[in-house]
């Protein structure tokens, strides 16, 4: 690593909601910046007006905030190298594009879409290996290299031009990528990319290079899909004479589908039942709603932790890592080259780990909101006990209800399968006798219930299961849940006896 002050940027285009791969790019930039006492910059790359989507910029910012990624310089924070939204920097790009024309590194091109199509057809017929505007073909096209100065001026004034980069012929470009190692390309494989459009806007390539230079970016950490643009970017740095201060590059591996085959898309999430966006997103045009991790009940720390370990790991056994730990352990050199498979079960496991690490009091408060919505009013102290009992079985706070509704409401029906299997002819008699024993208890706590059961079973011809299975059935209405003794203790004597009575009277053998 060079000795420059570390300044990294996350540079999303507001073309829709931020994919979780994008969040990971932001997170890796952030971890790298904080690890190296550097700055994390948010730059909004909105020069492609045709792809602009309302609300996307706010969505991106809210997503970063939710994840705990703090922005040092950005559209809302400001900073010494602003503005940080490219559409607010329009004037800057034009001047630099003109500089490239003056230095002979770029030229005006006036070809219509039809003319460009005709060129492609011609090249195809000639079976040329080149299918694009480049050193070999530009001489046959309408541009400032082939037209007279007067014609050129005339067409430029009419504003129907683009500015193209004049890619050098047959030059080997060699760049070191922190993750991929050495990247080599010959310029003959590259085309004369459009840098500036007639609408007065730069394209991504031009604006990106100029801004990274002006904003003194030291490291460009971005998705692998930008690797093919790297040689052009290097050539642009050279053309501007900025090669000395060119940032270092690190291209992150793709996030792959759970099967490992191909890039993780929203369609995979829809088909397999998981979100691919951090927050819920409503498409402003269609009104379609896409799920978000936040709304699905993930804790931001769990989500962060999960995505941080997609494509990188600190090489330790421990996987539950706070933001602070991630920062101190992060090593960009150790990011993997291979794509990282997304695993939904693992994502839930992370949430489970964070959930169980939270205090019962905190979880009870969150659960109370759900209970209130259901019209259930119970004391916090009771909910705290419930949470303590069931949290090991939950991944989300929203799982609590399924795991514990029977602690708030007596069963209205009984699971047929369990009745069929567990409710024998002698069950009502066994439960009635057992009920009498419980009724005699003064203290109704775990130990006294346990002792009562032991005494009750002593000398009897039936075993533990013949009592405990139907006992669970009358209390829960099903064969699931935490320990029966714990359930009975929480329900209390009166309610336990009532449920025994109801069960004995209502459950019929099947
Ligand atoms: N605006 C590009 C994007 O949407 C940024 C790529 C880069 O980081 O250079 O991903």
Short mmCIF file of C-alpha atoms and ligand atoms in Angstrom, two decimals:
data_model
loop_
_atom_site.label_atom_id
_atom_site.label_comp_id
_atom_site.label_asym_id
_atom_site.label_seq_id
_atom_site.Cartn_x
_atom_site.Cartn_y
_atom_site.Cartn_z
CA UNK A 1 0.00 0.00 0.00
CA UNK A 2 1.27 3.48 -0.75
CA UNK A 3 1.61 6.15 1.89
CA UNK A 4 -1.27 8.32 0.83
CA UNK A 5 -4.00 9.30 3.18
CA UNK A 6 -6.71 6.70 2.74
CA UNK A 7 -9.82 8.12 1.06
CA UNK A 8 -12.33 5.72 -0.43
CA UNK A 9 -15.66 6.29 -2.03
CA UNK A 10 -18.86 4.38 -2.51
CA UNK A 11 -20.23 5.62 -5.81
CA UNK A 12 -23.69 4.20 -6.49
CA UNK A 13 -25.93 5.24 -9.34
CA UNK A 14 -29.47 6.03 -8.16
CA UNK A 15 -31.10 3.68 -10.64
CA UNK A 16 -33.14 1.69 -8.12
CA UNK A 17 -32.81 0.13 -4.69
CA UNK A 18 -29.37 -0.84 -3.49
CA UNK A 19 -28.74 -4.57 -3.93
CA UNK A 20 -27.10 -6.34 -0.98
CA UNK A 21 -23.99 -6.71 -3.15
CA UNK A 22 -23.90 -2.92 -3.27
CA UNK A 23 -24.21 -2.74 0.49
CA UNK A 24 -21.28 -5.12 0.78
CA UNK A 25 -19.20 -2.87 -1.51
CA UNK A 26 -20.07 0.10 0.71
CA UNK A 27 -19.27 -1.90 3.84
CA UNK A 28 -15.86 -3.08 2.56
CA UNK A 29 -15.01 0.50 1.63
CA UNK A 30 -16.07 1.62 5.08
CA UNK A 31 -14.15 -1.12 6.91
CA UNK A 32 -11.06 -0.37 4.86
CA UNK A 33 -11.34 3.38 5.51
CA UNK A 34 -11.84 3.01 9.25
CA UNK A 35 -9.14 0.39 9.58
CA UNK A 36 -6.69 2.83 7.99
CA UNK A 37 -7.90 5.99 9.73
CA UNK A 38 -9.24 7.21 6.43
CA UNK A 39 -12.35 8.86 5.07
CA UNK A 40 -15.43 7.20 3.61
CA UNK A 41 -17.08 9.25 0.89
CA UNK A 42 -20.50 8.80 -0.66
CA UNK A 43 -20.66 10.06 -4.23
CA UNK A 44 -23.90 9.84 -6.16
CA UNK A 45 -23.23 8.99 -9.82
CA UNK A 46 -26.35 10.23 -11.54
CA UNK A 47 -25.08 11.33 -14.94
CA UNK A 48 -27.24 8.85 -16.82
CA UNK A 49 -30.50 10.74 -16.69
CA UNK A 50 -32.38 8.02 -18.54
CA UNK A 51 -31.81 5.56 -15.71
CA UNK A 52 -32.56 7.93 -12.84
CA UNK A 53 -35.16 6.58 -10.41
CA UNK A 54 -37.02 8.78 -7.95
CA UNK A 55 -36.32 7.98 -4.34
CA UNK A 56 -33.28 5.81 -5.07
CA UNK A 57 -30.77 8.29 -3.64
CA UNK A 58 -32.69 8.60 -0.36
CA UNK A 59 -33.02 4.84 -0.26
CA UNK A 60 -29.24 4.39 -0.62
CA UNK A 61 -28.53 6.85 2.17
CA UNK A 62 -31.11 5.33 4.48
CA UNK A 63 -29.70 1.85 3.81
CA UNK A 64 -26.18 2.91 4.74
CA UNK A 65 -27.46 4.56 7.91
CA UNK A 66 -29.42 1.46 8.85
CA UNK A 67 -26.27 -0.65 8.46
CA UNK A 68 -24.28 1.72 10.65
CA UNK A 69 -22.00 2.83 7.81
CA UNK A 70 -21.10 6.39 8.66
CA UNK A 71 -20.45 8.81 5.82
CA UNK A 72 -17.59 11.29 6.30
CA UNK A 73 -18.20 13.28 3.14
CA UNK A 74 -21.28 13.12 0.98
CA UNK A 75 -24.34 14.80 -0.45
CA UNK A 76 -25.84 15.54 2.98
CA UNK A 77 -22.60 15.86 4.96
CA UNK A 78 -20.77 18.10 2.49
CA UNK A 79 -16.98 18.17 2.60
CA UNK A 80 -13.96 19.87 1.08
CA UNK A 81 -14.25 18.20 -2.34
CA UNK A 82 -17.96 18.72 -3.03
CA UNK A 83 -20.42 18.80 -4.52
CA UNK A 84 -20.80 15.03 -4.13
CA UNK A 85 -23.63 14.51 -6.61
CA UNK A 86 -22.36 14.30 -10.17
CA UNK A 87 -25.29 16.14 -11.71
CA UNK A 88 -24.22 19.11 -9.55
CA UNK A 89 -20.71 18.93 -11.05
CA UNK A 90 -21.73 19.13 -14.70
CA UNK A 91 -19.53 22.11 -15.55
CA UNK A 92 -16.39 20.44 -14.29
CA UNK A 93 -16.59 17.52 -16.71
CA UNK A 94 -17.04 19.57 -19.85
CA UNK A 95 -13.84 21.43 -19.24
CA UNK A 96 -11.88 18.23 -18.73
CA UNK A 97 -13.40 16.61 -21.83
CA UNK A 98 -12.24 19.60 -23.85
CA UNK A 99 -8.78 19.24 -22.36
CA UNK A 100 -8.61 15.72 -23.74
CA UNK A 101 -9.58 16.96 -27.18
CA UNK A 102 -6.89 19.61 -27.05
CA UNK A 103 -4.25 17.09 -26.06
CA UNK A 104 -5.30 14.77 -28.88
CA UNK A 105 -6.65 12.07 -26.57
CA UNK A 106 -10.28 12.49 -27.53
CA UNK A 107 -12.33 13.64 -30.52
CA UNK A 108 -15.82 14.68 -31.52
CA UNK A 109 -17.91 12.06 -33.30
CA UNK A 110 -21.09 12.80 -35.22
CA UNK A 111 -22.28 9.42 -36.41
CA UNK A 112 -25.97 8.74 -36.25
CA UNK A 113 -27.25 5.50 -34.71
CA UNK A 114 -27.94 4.27 -38.27
CA UNK A 115 -24.38 5.00 -39.34
CA UNK A 116 -23.02 3.16 -36.33
CA UNK A 117 -25.26 0.19 -37.07
CA UNK A 118 -24.09 0.19 -40.70
CA UNK A 119 -20.48 0.12 -39.49
CA UNK A 120 -21.22 -2.90 -37.30
CA UNK A 121 -22.92 -4.69 -40.19
CA UNK A 122 -20.03 -3.97 -42.51
CA UNK A 123 -17.50 -5.29 -40.02
CA UNK A 124 -19.57 -8.39 -39.49
CA UNK A 125 -19.71 -9.06 -43.24
CA UNK A 126 -16.00 -8.55 -43.52
CA UNK A 127 -15.67 -11.00 -40.66
CA UNK A 128 -13.50 -8.47 -38.92
CA UNK A 129 -12.43 -9.29 -35.41
CA UNK A 130 -13.14 -5.68 -34.49
CA UNK A 131 -16.81 -4.83 -34.07
CA UNK A 132 -16.43 -1.37 -32.73
CA UNK A 133 -15.30 2.21 -33.05
CA UNK A 134 -11.50 2.11 -32.62
CA UNK A 135 -8.14 2.86 -34.16
CA UNK A 136 -8.91 0.71 -37.17
CA UNK A 137 -12.39 1.96 -37.89
CA UNK A 138 -12.49 5.57 -36.78
CA UNK A 139 -10.89 6.78 -40.03
CA UNK A 140 -13.96 5.65 -41.94
CA UNK A 141 -16.45 7.42 -39.72
CA UNK A 142 -17.76 10.97 -39.35
CA UNK A 143 -15.69 12.62 -36.65
CA UNK A 144 -13.37 15.52 -36.01
CA UNK A 145 -10.44 13.38 -37.15
CA UNK A 146 -11.93 12.86 -40.61
CA UNK A 147 -13.96 16.04 -41.19
CA UNK A 148 -12.66 19.52 -41.83
CA UNK A 149 -12.31 21.97 -39.00
CA UNK A 150 -15.15 24.03 -40.35
CA UNK A 151 -17.53 21.09 -40.62
CA UNK A 152 -16.57 19.99 -37.17
CA UNK A 153 -17.26 23.40 -35.67
CA UNK A 154 -20.56 23.55 -37.41
CA UNK A 155 -21.69 20.19 -36.08
CA UNK A 156 -20.41 20.91 -32.58
CA UNK A 157 -22.46 24.09 -32.53
CA UNK A 158 -25.54 22.08 -33.44
CA UNK A 159 -24.94 20.05 -30.29
CA UNK A 160 -25.35 16.70 -31.98
CA UNK A 161 -22.06 15.10 -31.05
CA UNK A 162 -20.39 12.83 -28.60
CA UNK A 163 -16.81 12.99 -27.42
CA UNK A 164 -14.96 9.72 -27.77
CA UNK A 165 -11.73 8.61 -26.20
CA UNK A 166 -8.99 8.04 -28.76
CA UNK A 167 -7.69 4.69 -27.61
CA UNK A 168 -4.02 4.11 -28.42
CA UNK A 169 -3.22 1.36 -30.88
CA UNK A 170 -1.46 -1.80 -29.77
CA UNK A 171 -0.36 -0.84 -26.32
CA UNK A 172 -0.08 -3.26 -23.44
CA UNK A 173 -1.76 -2.05 -20.29
CA UNK A 174 -0.69 -3.57 -17.05
CA UNK A 175 -2.42 -2.85 -13.73
CA UNK A 176 -2.12 -4.49 -10.35
CA UNK A 177 -5.43 -5.18 -8.66
CA UNK A 178 -5.20 -5.74 -4.90
CA UNK A 179 -7.52 -8.75 -5.09
CA UNK A 180 -7.07 -10.07 -8.62
CA UNK A 181 -3.35 -9.58 -8.97
CA UNK A 182 -1.99 -8.47 -12.29
CA UNK A 183 -4.44 -7.48 -15.02
CA UNK A 184 -3.06 -7.25 -18.57
CA UNK A 185 -4.87 -6.04 -21.67
CA UNK A 186 -3.80 -4.89 -25.12
CA UNK A 187 -5.51 -1.70 -26.25
CA UNK A 188 -6.44 -3.32 -29.57
CA UNK A 189 -9.14 -5.14 -27.62
CA UNK A 190 -10.64 -1.85 -26.46
CA UNK A 191 -12.87 0.61 -28.23
CA UNK A 192 -13.15 4.38 -28.38
CA UNK A 193 -15.63 4.79 -25.54
CA UNK A 194 -18.00 7.72 -25.42
CA UNK A 195 -16.88 10.09 -22.67
CA UNK A 196 -19.27 12.96 -23.10
CA UNK A 197 -22.76 13.15 -24.58
CA UNK A 198 -24.61 15.83 -26.48
CA UNK A 199 -26.94 16.37 -23.52
CA UNK A 200 -24.01 18.04 -21.78
CA UNK A 201 -23.45 15.11 -19.45
CA UNK A 202 -20.33 13.00 -19.11
CA UNK A 203 -20.59 9.22 -19.22
CA UNK A 204 -19.74 7.13 -16.19
CA UNK A 205 -16.12 6.58 -17.24
CA UNK A 206 -15.18 10.22 -17.59
CA UNK A 207 -17.01 11.50 -14.53
CA UNK A 208 -15.73 8.64 -12.39
CA UNK A 209 -12.06 9.25 -13.24
CA UNK A 210 -12.27 13.02 -12.89
CA UNK A 211 -14.04 12.77 -9.54
CA UNK A 212 -11.76 10.12 -8.13
CA UNK A 213 -8.86 12.38 -9.06
CA UNK A 214 -10.36 15.62 -7.76
CA UNK A 215 -11.64 13.99 -4.60
CA UNK A 216 -8.18 12.55 -3.97
CA UNK A 217 -9.42 8.97 -3.80
CA UNK A 218 -6.60 6.66 -2.78
CA UNK A 219 -8.30 3.27 -3.30
CA UNK A 220 -11.12 2.26 -5.59
CA UNK A 221 -12.95 -0.71 -4.09
CA UNK A 222 -15.86 -1.81 -6.26
CA UNK A 223 -17.67 -4.78 -7.75
CA UNK A 224 -16.08 -7.18 -10.17
CA UNK A 225 -18.44 -6.03 -12.92
CA UNK A 226 -16.25 -2.95 -13.28
CA UNK A 227 -13.06 -4.88 -13.95
CA UNK A 228 -13.49 -4.69 -17.75
CA UNK A 229 -13.55 -0.88 -17.46
CA UNK A 230 -10.26 -0.79 -15.60
CA UNK A 231 -7.94 -0.62 -18.66
CA UNK A 232 -9.89 2.32 -20.05
CA UNK A 233 -9.72 4.04 -16.68
CA UNK A 234 -5.96 3.55 -16.57
CA UNK A 235 -5.67 5.02 -20.08
CA UNK A 236 -7.75 7.99 -18.98
CA UNK A 237 -5.46 8.63 -16.01
CA UNK A 238 -2.54 8.56 -18.41
CA UNK A 239 -4.22 10.86 -20.89
CA UNK A 240 -4.86 13.42 -18.16
CA UNK A 241 -1.32 13.07 -16.86
CA UNK A 242 -2.57 11.83 -13.50
CA UNK A 243 -0.95 8.42 -13.46
CA UNK A 244 1.28 9.31 -10.52
CA UNK A 245 -1.67 9.76 -8.21
CA UNK A 246 -3.88 7.08 -9.72
CA UNK A 247 -5.77 5.21 -6.98
CA UNK A 248 -5.09 1.58 -6.24
CA UNK A 249 -7.82 -0.81 -7.36
CA UNK A 250 -9.59 -3.71 -5.67
CA UNK A 251 -12.40 -5.49 -7.50
CA UNK A 252 -14.66 -7.45 -5.17
CA UNK A 253 -16.01 -10.91 -6.01
CA UNK A 254 -19.62 -11.30 -7.07
CA UNK A 255 -22.37 -12.45 -4.75
CA UNK A 256 -23.63 -15.72 -6.17
CA UNK A 257 -26.96 -17.51 -6.05
CA UNK A 258 -27.27 -20.13 -3.26
CA UNK A 259 -26.59 -22.79 -5.90
CA UNK A 260 -23.33 -21.01 -6.74
CA UNK A 261 -24.40 -20.76 -10.37
CA UNK A 262 -24.56 -17.16 -11.47
CA UNK A 263 -25.02 -13.76 -9.93
CA UNK A 264 -27.53 -13.35 -7.10
CA UNK A 265 -30.58 -11.53 -8.44
CA UNK A 266 -33.87 -10.29 -7.13
CA UNK A 267 -35.53 -13.15 -8.98
CA UNK A 268 -33.58 -15.66 -6.87
CA UNK A 269 -34.77 -13.93 -3.74
CA UNK A 270 -38.39 -13.99 -4.92
CA UNK A 271 -38.17 -17.64 -5.92
CA UNK A 272 -36.39 -18.86 -2.79
CA UNK A 273 -38.05 -16.52 -0.30
CA UNK A 274 -35.42 -14.07 0.87
CA UNK A 275 -34.83 -10.35 0.33
CA UNK A 276 -31.94 -9.07 -1.79
CA UNK A 277 -32.39 -5.47 -0.64
CA UNK A 278 -31.51 -4.05 2.79
CA UNK A 279 -34.79 -2.13 3.12
CA UNK A 280 -38.21 -2.60 1.62
CA UNK A 281 -38.53 -0.84 -1.72
CA UNK A 282 -41.64 0.34 -3.52
CA UNK A 283 -41.11 0.84 -7.21
CA UNK A 284 -42.29 4.40 -7.91
CA UNK A 285 -43.61 3.45 -11.36
CA UNK A 286 -45.26 0.09 -10.84
CA UNK A 287 -45.96 0.23 -7.11
CA UNK A 288 -44.37 -3.22 -6.78
CA UNK A 289 -42.99 -3.82 -3.31
CA UNK A 290 -39.73 -5.71 -2.79
CA UNK A 291 -38.89 -7.20 0.57
CA UNK A 292 -36.16 -5.75 2.75
CA UNK A 293 -33.99 -7.29 5.45
CA UNK A 294 -35.05 -4.58 7.89
CA UNK A 295 -38.74 -5.24 7.39
CA UNK A 296 -38.17 -9.00 7.49
CA UNK A 297 -36.97 -8.57 11.06
CA UNK A 298 -33.21 -8.70 10.68
CA UNK A 299 -31.12 -6.68 13.10
CA UNK A 300 -28.78 -4.32 11.24
CA UNK A 301 -25.76 -5.75 13.13
CA UNK A 302 -26.68 -9.26 12.00
CA UNK A 303 -27.17 -8.20 8.40
CA UNK A 304 -23.86 -6.35 8.42
CA UNK A 305 -22.01 -9.23 10.00
CA UNK A 306 -23.48 -11.63 7.47
CA UNK A 307 -22.56 -9.58 4.39
CA UNK A 308 -19.10 -8.75 5.75
CA UNK A 309 -18.29 -12.46 5.61
CA UNK A 310 -19.39 -12.88 2.01
CA UNK A 311 -16.08 -13.00 0.18
CA UNK A 312 -13.88 -12.32 3.18
CA UNK A 313 -13.19 -13.81 6.58
CA UNK A 314 -10.73 -12.92 9.28
CA UNK A 315 -9.36 -16.47 9.36
CA UNK A 316 -10.57 -17.07 12.91
CA UNK A 317 -13.19 -19.50 14.17
CA UNK A 318 -15.36 -16.71 15.52
CA UNK A 319 -18.03 -15.54 13.11
CA UNK A 320 -20.05 -13.20 15.29
CA UNK A 321 -18.23 -9.91 14.92
CA UNK A 322 -19.28 -6.39 15.80
CA UNK A 323 -18.60 -3.48 13.50
CA UNK A 324 -15.67 -2.54 15.70
CA UNK A 325 -14.20 -6.04 15.46
CA UNK A 326 -14.78 -6.15 11.71
CA UNK A 327 -12.91 -2.88 11.34
CA UNK A 328 -9.96 -4.04 13.35
CA UNK A 329 -9.74 -7.40 11.56
CA UNK A 330 -10.49 -6.28 8.01
CA UNK A 331 -7.80 -6.97 5.45
CA UNK A 332 -8.53 -6.09 1.83
CA UNK A 333 -5.64 -8.31 0.71
CA UNK A 334 -7.51 -11.31 2.08
CA UNK A 335 -10.70 -10.73 0.09
CA UNK A 336 -11.31 -13.80 -2.06
CA UNK A 337 -11.17 -13.84 -5.83
CA UNK A 338 -13.94 -16.40 -6.22
CA UNK A 339 -17.60 -15.41 -6.04
CA UNK A 340 -19.30 -15.69 -2.65
CA UNK A 341 -22.34 -17.93 -2.39
CA UNK A 342 -25.26 -16.42 -0.53
CA UNK A 343 -26.78 -18.73 2.08
CA UNK A 344 -30.18 -17.75 3.43
CA UNK A 345 -30.06 -20.27 6.28
CA UNK A 346 -26.78 -18.74 7.40
CA UNK A 347 -28.33 -15.27 7.26
CA UNK A 348 -31.07 -16.48 9.62
CA UNK A 349 -28.47 -18.09 11.86
CA UNK A 350 -26.71 -14.75 12.20
CA UNK A 351 -29.95 -13.11 13.22
CA UNK A 352 -30.61 -15.89 15.70
CA UNK A 353 -27.20 -15.32 17.27
CA UNK A 354 -27.79 -11.60 17.62
CA UNK A 355 -31.30 -12.18 18.91
CA UNK A 356 -30.25 -14.57 21.65
CA UNK A 357 -27.47 -12.20 22.69
CA UNK A 358 -29.97 -9.43 23.39
CA UNK A 359 -31.34 -8.96 26.87
CA UNK A 360 -34.71 -10.49 27.69
CA UNK A 361 -35.91 -7.03 28.68
CA UNK A 362 -35.12 -5.57 25.29
CA UNK A 363 -36.66 -8.47 23.40
CA UNK A 364 -39.73 -8.34 25.64
CA UNK A 365 -40.22 -4.70 24.74
CA UNK A 366 -40.14 -5.58 21.04
CA UNK A 367 -42.51 -8.50 21.62
CA UNK A 368 -44.93 -6.31 23.56
CA UNK A 369 -45.55 -4.31 20.37
CA UNK A 370 -46.70 -7.47 18.61
CA UNK A 371 -48.78 -8.57 21.60
CA UNK A 372 -50.49 -5.17 21.83
CA UNK A 373 -51.37 -5.39 18.14
CA UNK A 374 -53.07 -8.67 18.90
CA UNK A 375 -55.01 -7.06 21.73
CA UNK A 376 -53.09 -8.92 24.42
CA UNK A 377 -52.29 -6.88 27.51
CA UNK A 378 -49.83 -8.55 29.84
CA UNK A 379 -47.24 -7.35 32.29
CA UNK A 380 -43.68 -6.83 31.12
CA UNK A 381 -42.42 -9.17 33.83
CA UNK A 382 -44.43 -12.04 32.35
CA UNK A 383 -43.30 -11.30 28.78
CA UNK A 384 -39.69 -11.25 29.97
CA UNK A 385 -40.13 -14.77 31.35
CA UNK A 386 -41.77 -15.93 28.13
CA UNK A 387 -38.95 -14.51 26.01
CA UNK A 388 -36.34 -16.17 28.19
CA UNK A 389 -38.07 -19.49 27.67
CA UNK A 390 -38.46 -19.35 23.88
CA UNK A 391 -35.74 -17.16 22.43
CA UNK A 392 -33.43 -20.09 21.70
CA UNK A 393 -36.07 -21.35 19.29
CA UNK A 394 -36.48 -18.08 17.40
CA UNK A 395 -34.59 -16.37 14.60
CA UNK A 396 -36.73 -13.22 14.63
CA UNK A 397 -38.87 -11.36 17.14
CA UNK A 398 -41.75 -12.15 14.79
CA UNK A 399 -41.19 -15.89 15.49
CA UNK A 400 -42.06 -15.33 19.16
CA UNK A 401 -45.79 -15.51 18.64
CA UNK A 402 -45.71 -18.90 16.94
CA UNK A 403 -43.46 -20.17 19.69
CA UNK A 404 -45.50 -18.86 22.59
CA UNK A 405 -49.09 -17.97 21.67
CA UNK A 406 -50.26 -20.78 24.00
CA UNK A 407 -48.78 -18.90 26.93
CA UNK A 408 -51.23 -16.08 26.32
CA UNK A 409 -54.26 -17.98 25.01
CA UNK A 410 -55.63 -21.40 25.94
CA UNK A 411 -55.72 -23.77 22.98
CA UNK A 412 -58.95 -23.63 21.03
CA UNK A 413 -58.29 -26.89 19.27
CA UNK A 414 -55.92 -29.81 19.55
CA UNK A 415 -53.57 -31.12 16.90
CA UNK A 416 -55.25 -34.20 15.40
CA UNK A 417 -52.07 -36.07 14.77
CA UNK A 418 -50.98 -35.68 18.36
CA UNK A 419 -54.41 -36.65 19.66
CA UNK A 420 -54.36 -39.77 17.51
CA UNK A 421 -50.95 -40.78 18.72
CA UNK A 422 -51.02 -39.72 22.35
CA UNK A 423 -54.61 -39.77 23.61
CA UNK A 424 -55.20 -43.33 24.82
CA UNK A 425 -58.18 -44.83 26.47
CA UNK A 426 -56.75 -44.40 29.95
CA UNK A 427 -55.48 -40.86 29.35
CA UNK A 428 -58.47 -38.97 30.84
CA UNK A 429 -58.26 -41.07 33.99
CA UNK A 430 -54.51 -40.55 34.31
CA UNK A 431 -54.81 -36.80 33.80
CA UNK A 432 -57.72 -36.52 36.26
CA UNK A 433 -55.76 -38.20 38.98
CA UNK A 434 -52.70 -36.15 38.20
CA UNK A 435 -54.77 -33.00 38.30
CA UNK A 436 -55.84 -33.83 41.84
CA UNK A 437 -52.21 -34.12 42.88
CA UNK A 438 -51.38 -30.76 41.36
CA UNK A 439 -54.40 -29.20 43.01
CA UNK A 440 -52.95 -30.13 46.36
CA UNK A 441 -49.78 -28.14 45.77
CA UNK A 442 -49.26 -25.01 47.76
CA UNK A 443 -46.19 -23.87 45.90
CA UNK A 444 -46.63 -24.18 42.16
CA UNK A 445 -43.06 -23.89 40.94
CA UNK A 446 -40.86 -25.99 38.68
CA UNK A 447 -39.42 -28.17 41.44
CA UNK A 448 -42.69 -28.91 43.20
CA UNK A 449 -44.38 -29.82 39.91
CA UNK A 450 -41.46 -32.07 39.08
CA UNK A 451 -41.64 -33.79 42.45
CA UNK A 452 -45.39 -34.26 42.10
CA UNK A 453 -44.84 -35.96 38.75
CA UNK A 454 -42.17 -38.26 40.19
CA UNK A 455 -44.34 -39.25 43.13
CA UNK A 456 -47.33 -39.71 40.88
CA UNK A 457 -45.49 -42.04 38.53
CA UNK A 458 -43.97 -44.16 41.29
CA UNK A 459 -45.38 -47.62 41.41
CA UNK A 460 -47.63 -46.97 38.40
CA UNK A 461 -47.71 -49.24 35.41
CA UNK A 462 -47.43 -46.48 32.89
CA UNK A 463 -44.39 -44.46 32.03
CA UNK A 464 -43.45 -40.82 31.88
CA UNK A 465 -44.57 -40.37 28.25
CA UNK A 466 -48.09 -41.50 28.96
CA UNK A 467 -48.49 -38.61 31.34
CA UNK A 468 -46.27 -35.93 29.84
CA UNK A 469 -47.41 -36.16 26.21
CA UNK A 470 -51.10 -35.61 26.93
CA UNK A 471 -50.17 -33.05 29.59
CA UNK A 472 -48.34 -31.04 26.90
CA UNK A 473 -51.27 -31.50 24.53
CA UNK A 474 -53.80 -29.99 26.94
CA UNK A 475 -51.52 -27.07 27.77
CA UNK A 476 -50.27 -26.24 24.25
CA UNK A 477 -52.84 -27.80 21.92
CA UNK A 478 -49.96 -29.43 20.03
CA UNK A 479 -46.88 -31.53 20.49
CA UNK A 480 -44.43 -28.64 20.24
CA UNK A 481 -42.91 -26.00 22.49
CA UNK A 482 -40.40 -25.72 25.30
CA UNK A 483 -40.38 -27.93 28.40
CA UNK A 484 -43.80 -28.83 29.82
CA UNK A 485 -42.72 -28.02 33.36
CA UNK A 486 -41.60 -24.57 32.30
CA UNK A 487 -44.88 -24.01 30.49
CA UNK A 488 -46.97 -25.10 33.47
CA UNK A 489 -44.90 -22.93 35.81
CA UNK A 490 -45.44 -19.88 33.64
CA UNK A 491 -49.16 -20.54 33.22
CA UNK A 492 -49.58 -20.90 36.97
CA UNK A 493 -51.66 -23.31 38.98
CA UNK A 494 -55.11 -22.04 38.17
CA UNK A 495 -54.63 -21.91 34.41
CA UNK A 496 -52.82 -25.27 34.31
CA UNK A 497 -55.69 -26.95 36.18
CA UNK A 498 -58.23 -25.23 33.95
CA UNK A 499 -56.50 -26.48 30.79
CA UNK A 500 -56.29 -29.99 32.21
CA UNK A 501 -60.00 -29.92 32.93
CA UNK A 502 -60.89 -28.56 29.46
CA UNK A 503 -58.70 -31.16 27.78
CA UNK A 504 -60.10 -34.05 29.80
CA UNK A 505 -63.65 -32.97 28.96
CA UNK A 506 -63.17 -32.09 25.30
CA UNK A 507 -60.51 -34.26 23.72
CA UNK A 508 -62.03 -37.33 22.10
CA UNK A 509 -59.99 -40.33 21.03
CA UNK A 510 -59.36 -40.45 17.31
N1 LIG B 1 -21.61 4.28 -10.45
C1 LIG B 1 -20.98 3.00 -10.49
C2 LIG B 1 -21.96 1.99 -9.92
O1 LIG B 1 -23.11 2.24 -9.98
C3 LIG B 1 -19.72 3.06 -9.68
C4 LIG B 1 -18.65 2.11 -10.08
C5 LIG B 1 -17.35 2.48 -9.41
O2 LIG B 1 -17.29 2.35 -8.18
O3 LIG B 1 -16.45 2.92 -10.09
O4 LIG B 1 -21.65 0.94 -9.44
#
